[in-house]
Coordinates of C-alpha atoms in Angstrom, one line a residue:
X1 CA -110.9 93.5 143.1
X2 CA -114.6 91.9 143.7
X3 CA -114.1 88.4 144.8
X4 CA -117.2 85.8 143.9
X5 CA -118.6 85.9 146.7
X6 CA -118.9 89.7 146.9
X7 CA -119.5 89.9 143.6
X8 CA -123.2 87.4 144.1
X9 CA -123.7 89.9 147.5
X10 CA -123.5 92.8 145.3
X11 CA -126.1 91.8 142.9
X12 CA -128.1 89.9 145.5
X13 CA -127.8 94.0 147.2
X14 CA -128.4 95.5 143.5
X15 CA -131.3 93.2 143.1
X16 CA -133.2 93.4 145.6
X17 CA -133.0 97.2 145.5
X18 CA -135.0 97.1 142.5
X19 CA -136.9 94.6 142.0
X20 CA -133.9 54.9 151.8
X21 CA -136.4 54.0 149.9
X22 CA -135.4 50.5 149.3
X23 CA -135.5 49.3 145.8
X24 CA -138.4 46.9 146.8
X25 CA -140.9 49.9 146.4
X26 CA -140.3 50.3 143.1
X27 CA -143.3 48.3 141.3
X28 CA -140.5 47.4 138.6
X29 CA -136.8 47.3 139.1
X30 CA -134.6 48.4 136.8
X31 CA -132.4 46.3 135.2
X32 CA -128.9 45.6 136.7
X33 CA -126.4 48.3 134.3
X34 CA -123.6 47.0 132.1
X35 CA -120.9 49.0 134.2
X36 CA -119.8 52.2 131.8
X37 CA -116.7 51.8 130.4
X38 CA -113.2 52.9 131.7
X39 CA -111.2 54.1 128.6
X40 CA -108.3 51.2 129.2
X41 CA -110.9 48.7 130.0
X42 CA -114.5 48.6 127.9
X43 CA -116.7 46.1 128.8
X44 CA -117.7 44.4 125.8
X45 CA -116.2 43.9 122.7
X46 CA -116.4 46.9 120.5
X47 CA -118.4 46.8 117.4
X48 CA -116.7 46.7 114.3
X49 CA -115.0 49.7 113.4
X50 CA -117.5 52.5 111.1
X51 CA -117.0 53.3 108.1
X52 CA -115.1 57.2 109.8
X53 CA -114.3 56.4 112.6
X54 CA -113.1 59.6 114.8
X55 CA -109.3 58.7 116.0
X56 CA -106.2 60.8 116.6
X57 CA -106.0 61.6 112.8
X58 CA -109.6 63.2 112.8
X59 CA -108.0 65.6 115.9
X60 CA -106.4 69.1 115.7
X61 CA -103.1 69.2 117.9
X62 CA -104.3 70.1 120.9
X63 CA -104.4 74.3 121.0
X64 CA -102.5 76.1 124.3
X65 CA -106.0 77.5 124.6
X66 CA -108.4 78.4 123.2
X67 CA -110.5 81.3 123.2
X68 CA -114.1 82.8 120.7
X69 CA -112.3 83.4 118.0
X70 CA -111.6 79.9 117.6
X71 CA -114.9 79.5 117.1
X72 CA -116.1 81.4 114.3
X73 CA -116.0 77.9 112.2
X74 CA -115.7 74.8 113.9
X75 CA -115.2 71.6 112.3
X76 CA -117.4 69.0 111.9
X77 CA -115.7 65.6 113.1
X78 CA -118.3 63.2 113.9
X79 CA -121.9 62.5 114.2
X80 CA -123.0 59.2 116.3
X81 CA -126.2 57.4 115.6
X82 CA -127.7 55.3 117.8
X83 CA -130.5 56.4 120.7
X84 CA -133.9 55.7 119.2
X85 CA -135.5 59.1 120.2
X86 CA -134.3 62.9 121.0
X87 CA -130.5 62.9 122.8
X88 CA -131.9 64.8 126.4
X89 CA -128.8 65.4 127.9
X90 CA -124.5 65.1 126.9
X91 CA -121.5 65.2 129.2
X92 CA -118.2 64.5 128.6
X93 CA -116.2 62.3 131.4
X94 CA -113.9 64.0 133.3
X95 CA -110.6 63.2 131.5
X96 CA -111.5 63.7 127.7
X97 CA -112.7 60.5 126.2
X98 CA -116.2 59.5 126.3
X99 CA -119.6 61.4 126.2
X100 CA -121.7 60.0 127.8
X101 CA -125.6 60.5 126.0
X102 CA -129.2 60.5 127.8
X103 CA -131.8 59.9 125.0
X104 CA -135.5 61.2 125.5
X105 CA -139.3 59.4 126.1
X106 CA -139.2 56.0 125.9
X107 CA -135.4 55.8 125.2
X108 CA -134.3 55.4 128.5
X109 CA -130.7 54.7 127.3
X110 CA -127.7 56.0 128.4
X111 CA -124.6 55.6 126.0
X112 CA -121.2 55.8 126.1
X113 CA -119.1 56.6 123.6
X114 CA -115.7 57.0 122.9
X115 CA -113.8 60.1 121.5
X116 CA -110.4 58.0 120.3
X117 CA -112.2 55.5 118.2
X118 CA -116.0 57.3 117.2
X119 CA -117.7 54.1 118.8
X120 CA -120.6 53.3 121.0
X121 CA -118.8 50.9 124.0
X122 CA -122.0 50.8 126.5
X123 CA -125.3 51.2 127.5
X124 CA -127.1 51.1 129.9
X125 CA -130.9 51.4 130.9
X126 CA -131.0 54.6 132.8
X127 CA -135.3 55.0 133.1
X128 CA -137.6 54.1 132.6
X129 CA -138.7 56.7 130.1
X130 CA -136.4 59.6 129.0
X131 CA -133.0 60.6 130.8
X132 CA -133.5 64.4 130.5
X133 CA -130.1 65.1 133.0
X134 CA -127.2 63.5 134.0
X135 CA -124.7 65.1 135.9
X136 CA -121.6 63.2 137.4
X137 CA -119.7 63.3 140.8
X138 CA -116.4 66.3 140.8
X139 CA -114.6 62.8 141.9
X140 CA -115.4 61.2 139.3
X141 CA -117.2 58.3 141.0
X142 CA -121.0 58.8 140.8
X143 CA -123.2 58.6 137.5
X144 CA -126.9 60.7 138.8
X145 CA -129.0 60.1 135.7
X146 CA -133.4 61.0 135.8
X147 CA -136.0 61.7 133.9
X148 CA -139.4 61.9 132.8
X149 CA -140.3 58.8 135.4
X150 CA -139.8 61.9 138.5
X151 CA -136.8 58.9 139.8
X152 CA -133.2 60.7 140.3
X153 CA -130.7 58.2 139.5
X154 CA -127.1 56.7 141.2
X155 CA -125.0 54.8 139.6
X156 CA -121.5 53.6 140.7
X157 CA -119.3 55.4 137.7
X158 CA -116.3 52.7 137.8
X159 CA -117.9 49.3 138.9
X160 CA -121.3 50.4 137.0
X161 CA -123.6 49.5 140.1
X162 CA -126.5 50.3 140.5
X163 CA -126.4 52.0 143.9
X164 CA -129.6 54.4 144.7
X165 CA -132.9 55.7 143.9
X166 CA -134.4 58.5 145.5
X167 CA -138.1 58.6 145.0
X168 CA -139.9 62.4 146.0
X169 CA -140.1 63.8 143.5
X170 CA -143.3 62.9 142.1
X171 CA -143.3 64.7 138.6
X172 CA -140.3 65.5 135.5
X173 CA -137.4 65.7 136.0
X174 CA -136.2 68.5 133.5
X175 CA -132.3 69.6 136.0
X176 CA -129.4 68.4 138.5
X177 CA -126.9 70.5 139.6
X178 CA -124.2 68.8 142.3
X179 CA -121.5 71.6 144.2
X180 CA -118.4 71.5 143.9
X181 CA -117.6 69.4 146.9
X182 CA -119.6 66.5 145.6
X183 CA -121.6 66.2 148.4
X184 CA -124.9 67.4 147.7
X185 CA -126.7 66.4 144.7
X186 CA -129.8 69.6 144.0
X187 CA -132.4 67.9 140.7
X188 CA -135.4 70.6 139.4
X189 CA -139.1 69.9 139.1
X190 CA -142.3 70.3 138.2
X191 CA -142.7 69.3 141.6
X192 CA -139.8 71.9 143.2
X193 CA -136.5 71.6 144.0
X194 CA -134.8 68.7 146.1
X195 CA -132.2 68.9 148.8
X196 CA -129.9 65.4 149.2
X197 CA -126.6 64.7 151.0
X198 CA -125.4 62.1 148.8
X199 CA -123.4 60.9 150.5
X200 CA -125.1 60.2 153.0
X201 CA -127.7 59.3 149.6
X202 CA -131.1 61.0 151.5
X203 CA -132.4 63.8 151.2
X204 CA -131.8 67.1 152.7
X205 CA -134.9 69.2 152.6
X206 CA -136.7 70.5 150.1
X207 CA -136.9 73.7 149.1
X208 CA -139.9 74.9 146.8
X209 CA -143.2 73.4 146.1
X210 CA -145.7 72.6 143.4
X211 CA -145.9 76.3 143.4
X212 CA -142.8 77.3 141.6
X213 CA -142.1 74.6 138.9
X214 CA -138.1 74.5 137.7
X215 CA -136.4 74.2 134.5
X216 CA -132.9 75.2 135.1
X217 CA -130.6 75.0 137.6
X218 CA -126.6 75.7 138.5
X219 CA -124.4 76.5 141.3
X220 CA -121.5 78.7 141.7
X221 CA -118.3 77.9 141.2
X222 CA -117.9 78.9 145.1
X223 CA -121.0 76.3 145.7
X224 CA -122.4 77.5 147.9
X225 CA -125.6 80.0 145.4
X226 CA -128.0 78.5 144.1
X227 CA -129.6 79.7 140.3
X228 CA -133.2 78.2 140.1
X229 CA -135.4 79.3 137.1
X230 CA -138.9 79.4 136.7
X231 CA -141.6 79.0 134.4
X232 CA -143.0 82.6 134.5
X233 CA -139.5 83.9 133.9
X234 CA -137.9 84.3 136.8
X235 CA -135.1 83.1 138.1
X236 CA -134.7 82.5 141.8
X237 CA -131.2 82.8 144.2
X238 CA -130.4 80.6 147.4
X239 CA -127.8 80.2 149.9
X240 CA -127.5 76.7 149.5
X241 CA -126.4 75.6 152.8
X242 CA -129.3 77.1 154.8
X243 CA -132.3 76.8 151.6
X244 CA -132.3 80.9 152.3
X245 CA -134.0 83.0 149.6
X246 CA -131.3 85.1 148.8
X247 CA -133.5 86.9 145.8
X248 CA -135.6 86.7 143.5
X249 CA -135.2 88.4 140.1
X250 CA -137.5 88.8 137.4
X251 CA -135.9 87.8 133.6
X252 CA -137.7 86.9 130.9
X253 CA -141.5 86.3 129.7
X254 CA -141.1 82.8 129.4
X255 CA -140.3 79.9 130.8
X256 CA -136.4 79.8 131.6
X257 CA -134.7 76.4 131.2
X258 CA -131.6 77.0 131.0
X259 CA -128.3 78.5 133.1
X260 CA -125.0 77.9 133.8
X261 CA -122.7 80.4 135.7
X262 CA -119.0 81.5 134.2
X263 CA -116.6 79.6 135.4
X264 CA -114.4 82.3 137.0
X265 CA -117.9 83.3 139.3
X266 CA -118.8 86.7 138.0
X267 CA -121.5 86.3 135.2
X268 CA -124.3 84.3 135.1
X269 CA -126.3 83.5 130.8
X270 CA -130.0 82.7 131.4
X271 CA -131.7 80.8 128.0
X272 CA -135.6 81.3 128.3
X273 CA -138.5 80.1 126.4
X274 CA -138.2 83.5 124.9
X275 CA -136.0 83.0 122.2
X276 CA -133.5 85.1 124.5
X277 CA -130.5 84.2 125.8
X278 CA -129.6 87.0 128.8
X279 CA -126.2 88.4 130.5
X280 CA -126.0 88.9 133.8
X281 CA -122.6 90.9 135.4
X282 CA -122.6 89.7 138.8
X283 CA -120.0 92.3 139.9
X284 CA -122.6 95.1 139.5
X285 CA -125.9 92.8 139.1
X286 CA -126.9 94.5 136.2
X287 CA -127.9 92.9 132.8
X288 CA -125.0 93.3 130.4
X289 CA -126.7 92.4 127.4
X290 CA -129.5 90.1 125.6
X291 CA -128.0 87.6 122.8
X292 CA -131.3 87.5 119.9
X293 CA -131.6 85.7 117.0
X294 CA -132.7 82.3 117.3
X295 CA -135.7 81.2 115.8
X296 CA -137.5 79.6 118.8
X297 CA -137.3 78.9 122.9
X298 CA -133.8 78.3 124.2
X299 CA -133.5 75.0 124.5
X300 CA -129.7 74.3 126.5
X301 CA -126.5 76.6 127.3
X302 CA -123.3 75.1 128.3
X303 CA -119.7 77.7 128.1
X304 CA -116.2 76.5 127.8
X305 CA -114.1 76.2 130.2
X306 CA -112.5 79.8 129.3
X307 CA -115.4 81.8 131.0
X308 CA -115.7 83.3 127.4
X309 CA -117.5 81.7 124.1
X310 CA -121.6 80.1 125.0
X311 CA -123.0 77.7 123.5
X312 CA -126.7 77.4 123.0
X313 CA -129.1 74.9 121.3
X314 CA -132.5 75.9 119.5
X315 CA -135.1 75.1 116.6
X316 CA -132.4 76.6 114.2
X317 CA -129.6 74.9 115.5
X318 CA -126.7 76.1 117.3
X319 CA -125.1 79.8 118.5
X320 CA -122.0 79.8 119.1
X321 CA -121.0 83.8 121.1
X322 CA -118.1 85.4 122.8
X323 CA -120.1 86.4 125.8
X324 CA -116.8 89.1 126.5
X325 CA -119.0 91.8 122.8
X326 CA -122.7 89.6 122.2
X327 CA -121.1 89.4 118.7
X328 CA -122.4 85.9 117.3
X329 CA -119.8 83.4 116.3
X330 CA -121.0 81.0 114.4
X331 CA -124.1 78.8 113.5
X332 CA -124.4 75.3 113.4
X333 CA -127.3 74.5 111.1
X334 CA -125.7 70.5 110.8
X335 CA -128.9 68.8 112.5
X336 CA -132.4 68.7 111.2
X337 CA -134.2 69.1 113.4
X338 CA -134.5 70.9 117.0
X339 CA -131.0 70.9 119.3
X340 CA -132.2 69.7 122.9
X341 CA -128.4 69.0 124.3
X342 CA -124.6 71.0 124.1
X343 CA -121.7 70.0 125.9
X344 CA -117.8 71.4 125.8
X345 CA -115.4 69.4 127.3
X346 CA -113.0 70.2 129.8
X347 CA -110.5 71.3 127.5
X348 CA -112.7 73.9 125.6
X349 CA -111.6 72.3 122.5
X350 CA -114.5 70.3 121.5
X351 CA -118.5 71.0 121.8
X352 CA -121.7 67.6 121.5
X353 CA -124.5 68.9 120.4
X354 CA -127.9 66.3 120.4
X355 CA -131.1 67.1 119.1
X356 CA -134.4 65.7 117.8
X357 CA -133.1 64.3 114.9
X358 CA -131.5 61.6 117.2
X359 CA -127.8 62.5 116.3
X360 CA -124.7 63.9 118.1
X361 CA -122.8 65.8 117.0
X362 CA -118.9 66.3 117.7
X363 CA -117.8 69.9 116.6
X364 CA -113.8 71.5 117.4
X365 CA -112.3 73.8 117.4
X366 CA -110.7 75.4 113.8
X367 CA -106.8 74.9 114.0
X368 CA -104.7 78.2 114.8
X369 CA -102.6 80.0 113.1
X370 CA -99.4 80.9 115.0
X371 CA -99.5 84.7 114.2
X372 CA -103.1 83.7 115.7
X373 CA -101.0 82.3 119.0
X374 CA -98.6 85.3 119.1
X375 CA -101.1 87.9 119.0
X376 CA -103.6 86.7 121.3
X377 CA -99.9 85.4 123.8
X378 CA -99.5 89.7 123.6

């Protein structure tokens, strides 16, 4: 049995052989944000109940576990509207009760949606222009946002306080990732990659600069390997602790703007402007399969916590794949335009999708029959 670190080393070996800035420095300080919502104590009175609220009656009983088969016919259970432009970023709170979304272009807002009631329960102005990327520290305490204004902002999730701003980037920030221990933030932009110490709130070092326009980032579950996707189709592997370059992979014919590791750390998935998704087996160091079919660039990918189901977003909607077999499970075409963002909740039963049509859609796995559950348990 090869552990995660061993698998990464095999991948590297095989592929090499084959190939405080203070607030006064801000010209116009951001407004003091409203506190992010707490499920038990929303920061403001909720709006009137919508006509088709998402409530417990909308949700199927929790499943013992999800699997690719459960995503063959997902149900659309709610549609959120409220952003003024495309929805560029999405993720679920750690307890799964709240969806957080970021708007693009001149929206610049983070919105908080309570899944139990189907209501927008809070909003804050997070960036001057767009909220291209969002992240939450593993302890659930620090919310991170960034976008085309190049500023990286830190917020206290519990109180809504504006904590700090990193302003070393000089160009669009397109991706971010946080190490599993919550100590290191990595941001990728058109001017390269920066690593930040979240506990001391300072820049650690610059990994690469302008010759490495960075579109996507992902950190291995072990926390010591960083994967970055770049403009001309390459994927680079780095040692997070030392900044050492481990390998460069010629992966795609277009920019690599979406990356994700499976929870067990055995697989890396990459999505590209060349309209393909590639699945890399880290145990063998080989390309396991190429998933084709999208009619436009792949904007985002997300791996279900089951480690076997992949969601990808593009012009033609959202495609759901079986990662083990490469089989297309479902094509979701409810959005009226490009889909920019996808995110699974922590138990893998819900999928959120956000698009250029300004809508956020919540999908749930199809109910699982007793016969199917019996077959899975065998």
